[in-house]
Amino acid sequence: MSASVCFIYLFLAIIRSSSDAFETDSKICFPKKFMFGVATAAYQIEGAWNVSAKGESIWDRYTHTHPERIFDHNTGDVAADSYHNFPRDVELMKQLGVQFYRFSISWPRILPNGLTNEVNEDGIRYYNDLLEELFRNGIMPIVTMYHWDLPQSLQDMGGWTNPIIIDYFVDYARILFEAFGDKVKVWITVNEPLSFCEDGYGGDDAPGSRSSGFEDYLCGHNVLIAHGRVYRMYQEKYVKQQKGFVGITIDFRWIEPASTSDDDQRAAEVIRQFSFGWFAHPIFSQTGDYPPIMRKRIDIISKRQHFHRSRLPVFTPEEVEIIRGSADFFGLNHYTTSLAVYSDTKITPQPSFYTDMGGILKEKPEWPKSNSTWLKVVPWGFRKALNWIKNSYNNPLVLVTENGMSLEPGLQDTRRVNYIDGYLKALHTAIVKDKCNVIGYTYWSLIDNFEWTRGFSERFGLYEVDYDSPNKTRTARLSAAYYGKIARTKCIPSSWYFVD
């Protein structure tokens, strides 16, 4: 039996049917096997940043030492305090009727100094308690090992730019498999490596290295090898007993050519390969290596900049074999679409990911906005992204691990309802008409959270968090009722229609 079929059966076996599903007059229904869930990430909601022997993460250090780089000068020290309020959060999921919950484990909460010589038993207890609460409520866990909160002690050694991080990540994964593998059957190794490599090591996210075109490539190289080694370790040592699945989550905004010109068409494909193929191609193509256009452009530009070797590292033949095919499913984060415009950028001595990539990204002013500067509402781009993945990588098994919209605080979020409605209709078309192999959808996020350098200024939650209340009160938004109806019935209700 293929891994994809087994994965589908796993979902069906673990998740019990919703008892409050009801008939609907909608004609837009997803397959019965299709699953709906919600997602969060540890640093963004847990709080308790220094509770019970938890170690310091790079986001703890960054928000404390560089408050000027956070939009509202806030931190995730307390956030939504899900560390103490997780039973309430699970109750919200049960009310929604979702079938699964995607959350991340905080590396420094398990290993305070990042290494296995010191295991924090209270961290193990916390996540076991969360898992037990999920099972009591019939909700399947999907667990991300790394969602950007690297132990600061490892960053002091160079973090993801130092090849030793590969061994340390494998050690960390082994601890997770042994501590939680009897309960967790679906694992995601890392979330959005493009974001934490390019925005973190190449830009202004933690650790804020601002070394674009250099440290970001070192980070990406080590992430791919670390992911591959964790996958192989699970296959060799754990899969027979634990019978789980391991994948990776990659973010992909659709890149549409700004015009029909050959230059813009080529620029769009190059940008897709640099921003998405960078991590998808080594794992899901037959080559086990970077996209050829990425390899060619960085090699040539590095030479013009008088480097003795390419700034993009080279995989050994052994590493290629480790990485190629190292995923049971494709985790996809998709939020928005951009337009690609060709740019004949002059090569400067200073390395830059954007110079290497070429092209300029822009958006149409008439596209509806969120309250994130980068997120425009373009549902048709979702379908195009899914079809590009299907055609590029032989229609892999896809789990949509994030999709959502940020707005200002407020409970009557009709714009978010419209966003969910439009994107789910695009997803439905991709599945039913285009035969894209998608088995689940995850809304980001369950509750409002700390949105990295944007602090609490952007709200993605189906439930609003009152950060000024002692218990960080959660209150359902209109979108929670709407999404809950979809999660329970597997259908987009025709009776719910909103206009801005």
Short mmCIF file of C-alpha atoms in Angstrom, two decimals:
data_model
loop_
_atom_site.label_atom_id
_atom_site.label_comp_id
_atom_site.label_asym_id
_atom_site.label_seq_id
_atom_site.Cartn_x
_atom_site.Cartn_y
_atom_site.Cartn_z
CA MET A 1 0.00 0.00 0.00
CA SER A 2 1.40 3.43 -0.93
CA ALA A 3 2.34 5.98 1.72
CA SER A 4 -0.32 8.38 0.43
CA VAL A 5 -3.09 5.80 0.78
CA CYS A 6 -1.87 4.84 4.24
CA PHE A 7 -1.85 8.52 5.22
CA ILE A 8 -5.44 8.97 4.15
CA TYR A 9 -6.49 5.83 6.03
CA LEU A 10 -4.68 7.13 9.08
CA PHE A 11 -6.76 10.28 9.07
CA LEU A 12 -9.95 8.31 8.67
CA ALA A 13 -9.06 5.82 11.40
CA ILE A 14 -7.94 8.28 14.05
CA ILE A 15 -10.55 11.01 13.64
CA ARG A 16 -14.04 10.13 14.79
CA SER A 17 -17.01 11.37 12.79
CA SER A 18 -18.62 14.60 13.95
CA SER A 19 -21.89 13.84 15.76
CA ASP A 20 -23.48 17.21 15.02
CA ALA A 21 -23.14 17.23 11.24
CA PHE A 22 -26.35 18.16 9.49
CA GLU A 23 -27.84 18.32 6.02
CA THR A 24 -27.05 21.38 3.93
CA ASP A 25 -28.44 22.75 0.73
CA SER A 26 -24.96 23.66 -0.47
CA LYS A 27 -23.67 21.96 -3.60
CA ILE A 28 -20.02 22.75 -2.82
CA CYS A 29 -18.94 19.82 -0.67
CA PHE A 30 -15.52 18.33 -0.11
CA PRO A 31 -14.85 14.58 -0.28
CA LYS A 32 -15.81 12.69 2.88
CA LYS A 33 -12.17 11.85 3.53
CA PHE A 34 -11.22 15.54 3.50
CA MET A 35 -10.27 16.98 6.89
CA PHE A 36 -10.43 20.46 8.41
CA GLY A 37 -8.21 21.77 11.19
CA VAL A 38 -6.68 24.82 12.83
CA ALA A 39 -3.09 25.78 13.59
CA THR A 40 -0.94 27.72 16.03
CA ALA A 41 2.77 27.89 16.91
CA ALA A 42 4.48 27.67 20.29
CA TYR A 43 6.18 31.06 20.55
CA GLN A 44 3.14 32.85 19.16
CA ILE A 45 0.62 31.64 21.75
CA GLU A 46 2.21 29.76 24.67
CA GLY A 47 3.80 32.54 26.69
CA ALA A 48 5.46 31.22 29.87
CA TRP A 49 8.76 32.11 28.24
CA ASN A 50 10.86 31.37 31.34
CA VAL A 51 8.57 29.01 33.26
CA SER A 52 9.57 25.56 34.55
CA ALA A 53 13.16 25.50 33.27
CA LYS A 54 12.36 26.50 29.69
CA GLY A 55 15.43 27.84 27.93
CA GLU A 56 15.75 31.12 26.06
CA SER A 57 14.84 31.12 22.37
CA ILE A 58 16.10 33.43 19.65
CA TRP A 59 12.72 35.19 19.67
CA ASP A 60 12.94 35.71 23.43
CA ARG A 61 16.35 37.31 23.01
CA TYR A 62 15.39 39.27 19.91
CA THR A 63 12.23 40.85 21.27
CA HIS A 64 13.95 41.71 24.55
CA THR A 65 17.05 43.28 23.00
CA HIS A 66 15.53 44.81 19.85
CA PRO A 67 12.06 46.10 20.76
CA GLU A 68 12.49 48.75 18.08
CA ARG A 69 12.28 46.02 15.43
CA ILE A 70 8.85 44.89 16.68
CA PHE A 71 6.03 47.04 15.29
CA ASP A 72 4.26 47.56 18.60
CA HIS A 73 7.33 46.89 20.82
CA ASN A 74 5.61 43.85 22.35
CA THR A 75 7.00 40.38 23.08
CA GLY A 76 5.70 36.82 23.23
CA ASP A 77 6.57 36.54 26.92
CA VAL A 78 2.90 35.97 27.81
CA ALA A 79 1.10 36.15 24.45
CA ALA A 80 -2.23 34.28 24.73
CA ASP A 81 -0.83 32.29 27.68
CA SER A 82 -1.85 29.01 26.09
CA TYR A 83 0.67 27.29 28.34
CA HIS A 84 -1.85 27.75 31.15
CA ASN A 85 -5.00 27.96 29.01
CA PHE A 86 -4.60 25.00 26.64
CA PRO A 87 -7.70 23.17 27.98
CA ARG A 88 -9.76 26.19 26.99
CA ASP A 89 -8.16 26.21 23.52
CA VAL A 90 -8.97 22.54 23.03
CA GLU A 91 -12.53 23.27 24.09
CA LEU A 92 -12.70 25.91 21.34
CA MET A 93 -11.54 23.34 18.79
CA LYS A 94 -14.21 20.92 19.92
CA GLN A 95 -16.83 23.64 19.54
CA LEU A 96 -15.60 24.30 16.00
CA GLY A 97 -15.83 20.62 15.13
CA VAL A 98 -12.38 20.47 13.54
CA GLN A 99 -10.77 17.10 13.05
CA PHE A 100 -7.14 18.02 13.78
CA TYR A 101 -4.93 20.57 15.47
CA ARG A 102 -1.56 21.55 14.10
CA PHE A 103 0.73 22.98 16.78
CA SER A 104 4.46 23.25 17.31
CA ILE A 105 6.73 22.10 20.10
CA SER A 106 9.14 24.63 21.54
CA TRP A 107 12.67 23.26 21.19
CA PRO A 108 13.99 25.20 24.26
CA ARG A 109 11.01 24.04 26.35
CA ILE A 110 12.14 20.45 25.76
CA LEU A 111 15.92 21.02 25.64
CA PRO A 112 16.70 24.29 27.46
CA ASN A 113 20.21 24.58 26.02
CA GLY A 114 19.29 22.88 22.74
CA LEU A 115 21.26 19.73 23.58
CA THR A 116 20.18 16.35 24.87
CA ASN A 117 22.36 16.40 27.99
CA GLU A 118 19.59 18.38 29.69
CA VAL A 119 15.99 17.27 29.06
CA ASN A 120 13.27 19.36 30.69
CA GLU A 121 10.77 16.89 32.10
CA ASP A 122 8.25 19.64 32.73
CA GLY A 123 8.30 20.45 29.02
CA ILE A 124 7.63 16.78 28.25
CA ARG A 125 4.78 16.82 30.78
CA TYR A 126 3.21 19.95 29.27
CA TYR A 127 2.99 18.55 25.74
CA ASN A 128 1.81 15.16 27.00
CA ASP A 129 -0.97 16.95 28.87
CA LEU A 130 -1.91 18.82 25.70
CA LEU A 131 -1.93 15.61 23.67
CA GLU A 132 -4.09 13.84 26.24
CA GLU A 133 -6.56 16.72 26.19
CA LEU A 134 -6.76 16.54 22.41
CA PHE A 135 -7.45 12.80 22.46
CA ARG A 136 -10.12 13.18 25.11
CA ASN A 137 -11.88 15.52 22.73
CA GLY A 138 -11.42 13.44 19.60
CA ILE A 139 -8.96 15.81 17.92
CA MET A 140 -5.93 14.50 16.07
CA PRO A 141 -2.56 16.21 16.70
CA ILE A 142 -0.28 17.24 13.84
CA VAL A 143 3.00 18.34 15.37
CA THR A 144 5.63 20.69 13.98
CA MET A 145 9.09 20.16 15.45
CA TYR A 146 10.49 23.57 14.54
CA HIS A 147 8.46 26.74 14.11
CA TRP A 148 11.27 29.29 14.37
CA ASP A 149 12.02 29.33 18.14
CA LEU A 150 15.61 28.08 18.06
CA PRO A 151 17.37 27.76 21.44
CA GLN A 152 19.52 30.87 21.84
CA SER A 153 22.45 28.73 22.98
CA LEU A 154 22.53 27.12 19.52
CA GLN A 155 22.29 30.48 17.79
CA ASP A 156 25.35 31.52 19.80
CA MET A 157 27.15 28.76 17.86
CA GLY A 158 25.89 30.09 14.52
CA GLY A 159 22.43 28.58 14.55
CA TRP A 160 21.23 27.21 11.21
CA THR A 161 24.36 28.49 9.44
CA ASN A 162 26.57 26.05 11.34
CA PRO A 163 26.48 22.46 9.97
CA ILE A 164 26.61 21.07 13.53
CA ILE A 165 22.95 22.14 13.84
CA ILE A 166 22.08 19.13 11.67
CA ASP A 167 23.22 16.69 14.34
CA TYR A 168 21.56 18.71 17.09
CA PHE A 169 18.24 18.80 15.23
CA VAL A 170 18.38 15.03 14.70
CA ASP A 171 19.05 14.59 18.42
CA TYR A 172 16.07 16.83 19.24
CA ALA A 173 13.81 14.93 16.84
CA ARG A 174 14.84 11.63 18.45
CA ILE A 175 13.73 12.97 21.85
CA LEU A 176 10.35 13.93 20.36
CA PHE A 177 9.82 10.58 18.65
CA GLU A 178 10.61 8.71 21.85
CA ALA A 179 8.57 10.97 24.12
CA PHE A 180 5.48 11.48 21.95
CA GLY A 181 5.65 9.00 19.08
CA ASP A 182 3.02 6.74 20.63
CA LYS A 183 0.53 9.64 20.45
CA VAL A 184 1.68 11.64 17.40
CA LYS A 185 1.28 10.01 14.01
CA VAL A 186 1.80 13.03 11.76
CA TRP A 187 4.99 15.06 12.07
CA ILE A 188 6.21 18.19 10.29
CA THR A 189 9.95 18.74 10.65
CA VAL A 190 10.20 22.47 9.93
CA ASN A 191 7.80 25.26 9.09
CA GLU A 192 8.49 27.67 6.23
CA PRO A 193 12.27 27.42 5.84
CA LEU A 194 12.17 30.26 3.30
CA SER A 195 10.79 32.55 5.99
CA PHE A 196 13.21 31.80 8.79
CA CYS A 197 16.23 31.50 6.49
CA GLU A 198 15.66 34.51 4.23
CA ASP A 199 13.77 36.74 6.69
CA GLY A 200 15.79 35.64 9.72
CA TYR A 201 19.36 35.08 8.55
CA GLY A 202 18.91 37.29 5.51
CA GLY A 203 16.68 39.94 7.04
CA ASP A 204 15.05 41.42 10.12
CA ASP A 205 13.32 38.45 11.76
CA ALA A 206 15.16 36.70 14.60
CA PRO A 207 18.11 36.33 14.72
CA GLY A 208 18.18 39.41 12.44
CA SER A 209 21.47 38.64 10.71
CA ARG A 210 20.71 40.77 7.62
CA SER A 211 23.03 38.60 5.53
CA SER A 212 20.90 38.12 2.43
CA GLY A 213 22.48 36.04 -0.31
CA PHE A 214 24.91 34.40 2.06
CA GLU A 215 23.72 33.20 5.48
CA ASP A 216 20.24 32.48 4.14
CA TYR A 217 21.70 29.91 1.71
CA LEU A 218 23.78 28.32 4.47
CA CYS A 219 20.64 28.09 6.60
CA GLY A 220 18.60 26.54 3.80
CA HIS A 221 21.29 24.00 3.00
CA ASN A 222 21.53 22.79 6.58
CA VAL A 223 17.73 22.75 7.00
CA LEU A 224 17.31 20.46 3.99
CA ILE A 225 19.95 18.01 5.20
CA ALA A 226 18.56 18.08 8.75
CA HIS A 227 15.05 17.42 7.47
CA GLY A 228 16.27 14.55 5.30
CA ARG A 229 18.20 12.94 8.13
CA VAL A 230 15.23 13.14 10.51
CA TYR A 231 13.01 11.54 7.89
CA ARG A 232 15.50 8.70 7.31
CA MET A 233 15.93 8.18 11.05
CA TYR A 234 12.16 7.81 11.47
CA GLN A 235 11.97 5.33 8.60
CA GLU A 236 14.84 3.26 9.97
CA LYS A 237 14.06 3.28 13.69
CA TYR A 238 10.49 4.30 14.44
CA VAL A 239 8.00 3.84 11.61
CA LYS A 240 7.43 0.11 12.11
CA GLN A 241 6.42 0.55 15.72
CA GLN A 242 4.87 4.03 15.69
CA LYS A 243 3.31 3.83 12.20
CA GLY A 244 3.45 7.57 11.64
CA PHE A 245 4.26 9.95 8.80
CA VAL A 246 6.80 12.74 8.38
CA GLY A 247 6.58 15.74 6.08
CA ILE A 248 7.68 19.35 5.75
CA THR A 249 5.78 22.63 5.40
CA ILE A 250 6.83 25.08 2.67
CA ASP A 251 5.20 28.43 2.00
CA PHE A 252 4.18 29.35 -1.53
CA ARG A 253 2.61 32.61 -2.54
CA TRP A 254 1.52 32.28 -6.14
CA ILE A 255 3.70 34.30 -8.55
CA GLU A 256 1.74 35.53 -11.54
CA PRO A 257 3.48 37.26 -14.49
CA ALA A 258 2.60 40.96 -14.53
CA SER A 259 2.11 40.82 -18.30
CA THR A 260 2.14 38.44 -21.24
CA SER A 261 5.69 39.48 -22.19
CA ASP A 262 8.29 36.72 -22.39
CA ASP A 263 10.46 38.58 -19.88
CA ASP A 264 7.72 38.71 -17.23
CA GLN A 265 6.74 35.09 -17.89
CA ARG A 266 10.34 33.97 -17.36
CA ALA A 267 10.76 36.20 -14.31
CA ALA A 268 7.68 34.66 -12.69
CA GLU A 269 8.99 31.12 -13.12
CA VAL A 270 12.46 32.06 -11.84
CA ILE A 271 10.92 33.63 -8.73
CA ARG A 272 8.76 30.54 -8.16
CA GLN A 273 11.88 28.37 -8.27
CA PHE A 274 13.85 30.64 -5.93
CA SER A 275 11.07 31.16 -3.39
CA PHE A 276 9.42 27.73 -3.45
CA GLY A 277 11.55 25.36 -5.52
CA TRP A 278 14.51 26.21 -3.27
CA PHE A 279 13.07 23.77 -0.71
CA ALA A 280 10.50 21.79 -2.68
CA HIS A 281 12.74 20.74 -5.57
CA PRO A 282 15.40 18.86 -3.57
CA ILE A 283 12.73 16.83 -1.73
CA PHE A 284 9.95 16.31 -4.27
CA SER A 285 11.74 16.22 -7.64
CA GLN A 286 13.78 13.30 -8.94
CA THR A 287 17.04 15.25 -8.78
CA GLY A 288 17.36 15.67 -5.01
CA ASP A 289 19.05 19.00 -5.71
CA TYR A 290 18.33 22.70 -6.03
CA PRO A 291 16.34 23.96 -9.05
CA PRO A 292 18.68 24.21 -12.06
CA ILE A 293 17.92 27.90 -12.63
CA MET A 294 18.74 28.69 -9.00
CA ARG A 295 22.01 26.80 -9.23
CA LYS A 296 22.93 28.51 -12.53
CA ARG A 297 22.09 32.08 -11.52
CA ILE A 298 23.80 32.01 -8.12
CA ASP A 299 26.89 30.30 -9.55
CA ILE A 300 27.22 32.92 -12.30
CA ILE A 301 26.52 35.92 -10.09
CA SER A 302 28.91 34.65 -7.39
CA LYS A 303 31.65 34.43 -10.00
CA ARG A 304 30.95 37.97 -11.21
CA GLN A 305 31.24 39.13 -7.60
CA HIS A 306 34.72 37.53 -7.50
CA PHE A 307 33.89 34.75 -5.04
CA HIS A 308 36.07 31.66 -5.44
CA ARG A 309 33.04 29.41 -5.05
CA SER A 310 29.31 29.72 -5.34
CA ARG A 311 27.46 31.23 -2.40
CA LEU A 312 24.94 28.39 -2.81
CA PRO A 313 26.47 25.29 -1.18
CA VAL A 314 26.68 21.96 -3.00
CA PHE A 315 25.14 18.72 -1.75
CA THR A 316 27.31 15.61 -1.66
CA PRO A 317 25.94 12.53 -3.50
CA GLU A 318 25.13 11.01 -0.10
CA GLU A 319 23.18 14.10 0.93
CA VAL A 320 21.21 14.04 -2.31
CA GLU A 321 20.09 10.49 -1.54
CA ILE A 322 19.12 11.49 2.00
CA ILE A 323 17.04 14.47 0.86
CA ARG A 324 15.39 13.11 -2.29
CA GLY A 325 11.92 11.75 -1.51
CA SER A 326 12.23 12.54 2.20
CA ALA A 327 8.55 13.33 2.83
CA ASP A 328 5.35 11.32 3.12
CA PHE A 329 3.28 14.41 2.36
CA PHE A 330 3.66 18.01 1.23
CA GLY A 331 2.71 20.62 3.82
CA LEU A 332 1.66 23.82 2.06
CA ASN A 333 1.21 27.28 3.54
CA HIS A 334 -0.55 29.64 1.15
CA TYR A 335 -1.94 33.09 1.82
CA THR A 336 -1.67 35.38 -1.16
CA THR A 337 -0.45 36.15 -4.71
CA SER A 338 2.06 38.60 -6.20
CA LEU A 339 2.88 39.79 -9.69
CA ALA A 340 6.35 39.32 -11.18
CA VAL A 341 7.98 42.05 -13.27
CA TYR A 342 11.24 41.41 -15.09
CA SER A 343 14.18 43.47 -13.84
CA ASP A 344 17.62 43.63 -15.39
CA THR A 345 19.22 44.25 -12.02
CA LYS A 346 22.81 45.41 -12.00
CA ILE A 347 25.14 43.00 -10.21
CA THR A 348 26.69 44.70 -7.20
CA PRO A 349 29.52 43.45 -4.94
CA GLN A 350 27.06 43.01 -2.07
CA PRO A 351 25.36 39.57 -2.12
CA SER A 352 21.56 39.59 -2.13
CA PHE A 353 18.93 36.90 -2.48
CA TYR A 354 16.77 39.35 -4.42
CA THR A 355 19.54 40.23 -6.86
CA ASP A 356 20.19 36.52 -7.38
CA MET A 357 16.50 35.91 -7.99
CA GLY A 358 15.93 38.88 -10.29
CA GLY A 359 12.53 40.32 -10.94
CA ILE A 360 10.35 42.60 -8.85
CA LEU A 361 7.22 41.64 -6.93
CA LYS A 362 4.17 43.87 -6.82
CA GLU A 363 0.41 43.63 -6.29
CA LYS A 364 -2.56 45.11 -8.06
CA PRO A 365 -3.96 48.06 -6.08
CA GLU A 366 -7.52 46.85 -6.64
CA TRP A 367 -6.89 43.51 -4.89
CA PRO A 368 -8.72 43.48 -1.52
CA LYS A 369 -6.43 44.08 1.45
CA SER A 370 -5.93 42.52 4.85
CA ASN A 371 -4.24 44.55 7.57
CA SER A 372 -0.91 42.89 6.68
CA THR A 373 1.14 44.83 4.16
CA TRP A 374 2.05 41.61 2.33
CA LEU A 375 -1.34 39.87 2.27
CA LYS A 376 -3.78 40.69 -0.53
CA VAL A 377 -6.93 38.63 -1.12
CA VAL A 378 -6.48 36.71 -4.40
CA PRO A 379 -8.34 33.37 -4.20
CA TRP A 380 -7.61 32.31 -7.80
CA GLY A 381 -3.90 32.23 -6.97
CA PHE A 382 -4.53 29.34 -4.57
CA ARG A 383 -5.80 27.14 -7.39
CA LYS A 384 -2.87 28.10 -9.61
CA ALA A 385 -0.35 27.31 -6.86
CA LEU A 386 -1.87 23.88 -6.28
CA ASN A 387 -1.82 23.08 -9.99
CA TRP A 388 1.80 24.21 -10.28
CA ILE A 389 2.73 21.81 -7.48
CA LYS A 390 0.72 19.04 -9.12
CA ASN A 391 2.43 19.52 -12.48
CA SER A 392 5.92 20.09 -11.10
CA TYR A 393 6.10 17.21 -8.62
CA ASN A 394 3.83 14.48 -9.99
CA ASN A 395 0.76 15.44 -7.96
CA PRO A 396 2.07 14.77 -4.44
CA LEU A 397 -0.16 14.27 -1.41
CA VAL A 398 -0.77 17.81 -0.11
CA LEU A 399 -1.96 18.94 3.29
CA VAL A 400 -2.71 22.67 3.40
CA THR A 401 -1.09 23.51 6.73
CA GLU A 402 -1.86 27.26 6.81
CA ASN A 403 -4.23 29.66 5.11
CA GLY A 404 -5.80 32.74 6.67
CA MET A 405 -6.25 36.49 6.82
CA SER A 406 -5.28 39.19 9.30
CA LEU A 407 -7.64 41.99 10.29
CA GLU A 408 -8.00 44.58 13.00
CA PRO A 409 -9.55 43.50 16.34
CA GLY A 410 -13.30 42.98 16.18
CA LEU A 411 -15.84 40.17 16.21
CA GLN A 412 -17.87 40.96 13.08
CA ASP A 413 -15.13 39.91 10.66
CA THR A 414 -17.13 39.53 7.46
CA ARG A 415 -14.01 40.17 5.37
CA ARG A 416 -12.38 37.10 6.93
CA VAL A 417 -15.51 35.06 6.22
CA ASN A 418 -15.31 36.17 2.59
CA TYR A 419 -11.62 35.24 2.51
CA ILE A 420 -12.26 31.72 3.81
CA ASP A 421 -15.21 31.32 1.46
CA GLY A 422 -13.23 32.40 -1.61
CA TYR A 423 -10.10 30.39 -0.88
CA LEU A 424 -12.03 27.24 -0.02
CA LYS A 425 -13.99 27.49 -3.25
CA ALA A 426 -10.69 27.79 -5.15
CA LEU A 427 -9.36 24.78 -3.23
CA HIS A 428 -12.51 22.79 -3.99
CA THR A 429 -12.15 23.50 -7.71
CA ALA A 430 -8.50 22.40 -7.61
CA ILE A 431 -9.50 19.10 -5.99
CA VAL A 432 -12.66 18.28 -7.91
CA LYS A 433 -11.94 19.67 -11.37
CA ASP A 434 -8.13 19.67 -11.51
CA LYS A 435 -7.63 16.46 -9.48
CA CYS A 436 -5.03 18.01 -7.18
CA ASN A 437 -4.24 15.50 -4.44
CA VAL A 438 -5.19 17.58 -1.38
CA ILE A 439 -6.48 15.79 1.73
CA GLY A 440 -6.88 18.54 4.32
CA TYR A 441 -7.11 22.26 5.05
CA THR A 442 -5.83 24.14 8.09
CA TYR A 443 -6.97 27.63 9.02
CA TRP A 444 -4.35 29.95 10.52
CA SER A 445 -5.04 30.55 13.27
CA LEU A 446 -7.27 29.24 16.02
CA ILE A 447 -6.74 32.32 18.22
CA ASP A 448 -5.00 35.65 17.87
CA ASN A 449 -1.26 35.36 18.31
CA PHE A 450 2.03 37.20 18.41
CA GLU A 451 2.76 37.84 14.73
CA TRP A 452 6.56 38.04 14.93
CA THR A 453 7.87 41.52 14.05
CA ARG A 454 4.28 42.77 13.72
CA GLY A 455 3.57 41.96 17.36
CA PHE A 456 -0.14 41.96 18.23
CA SER A 457 -1.05 44.46 15.49
CA GLU A 458 -2.26 41.75 13.09
CA ARG A 459 -5.05 39.42 14.18
CA PHE A 460 -5.51 36.11 12.35
CA GLY A 461 -7.63 34.29 14.93
CA LEU A 462 -11.06 32.77 14.57
CA TYR A 463 -11.24 33.71 18.24
CA GLU A 464 -10.26 37.14 19.48
CA VAL A 465 -7.87 37.31 22.43
CA ASP A 466 -8.27 40.09 24.97
CA TYR A 467 -4.62 40.61 25.88
CA ASP A 468 -5.56 43.05 28.67
CA SER A 469 -7.73 40.54 30.56
CA PRO A 470 -6.16 38.44 33.35
CA ASN A 471 -7.06 35.13 31.67
CA LYS A 472 -6.51 36.34 28.09
CA THR A 473 -10.20 35.84 27.34
CA ARG A 474 -11.05 34.20 24.01
CA THR A 475 -14.22 35.31 22.20
CA ALA A 476 -15.61 33.76 19.04
CA ARG A 477 -15.67 35.87 15.90
CA LEU A 478 -18.23 35.54 13.14
CA SER A 479 -15.61 33.57 11.19
CA ALA A 480 -15.51 30.92 13.94
CA ALA A 481 -19.20 30.15 13.40
CA TYR A 482 -18.71 30.09 9.64
CA TYR A 483 -15.60 27.89 9.66
CA GLY A 484 -17.10 25.62 12.29
CA LYS A 485 -20.08 24.93 10.05
CA ILE A 486 -17.72 23.98 7.22
CA ALA A 487 -15.57 21.79 9.46
CA ARG A 488 -18.60 19.86 10.71
CA THR A 489 -20.40 19.40 7.39
CA LYS A 490 -17.45 19.33 4.92
CA CYS A 491 -19.54 21.72 2.78
CA ILE A 492 -19.38 25.43 2.01
CA PRO A 493 -22.81 26.70 3.08
CA SER A 494 -24.78 28.58 0.45
CA SER A 495 -26.86 30.25 3.16
CA TRP A 496 -23.88 32.22 4.43
CA TYR A 497 -23.22 35.13 2.13
CA PHE A 498 -21.50 38.33 3.10
CA VAL A 499 -20.40 41.49 1.34
CA ASP A 500 -17.86 44.00 2.55
#
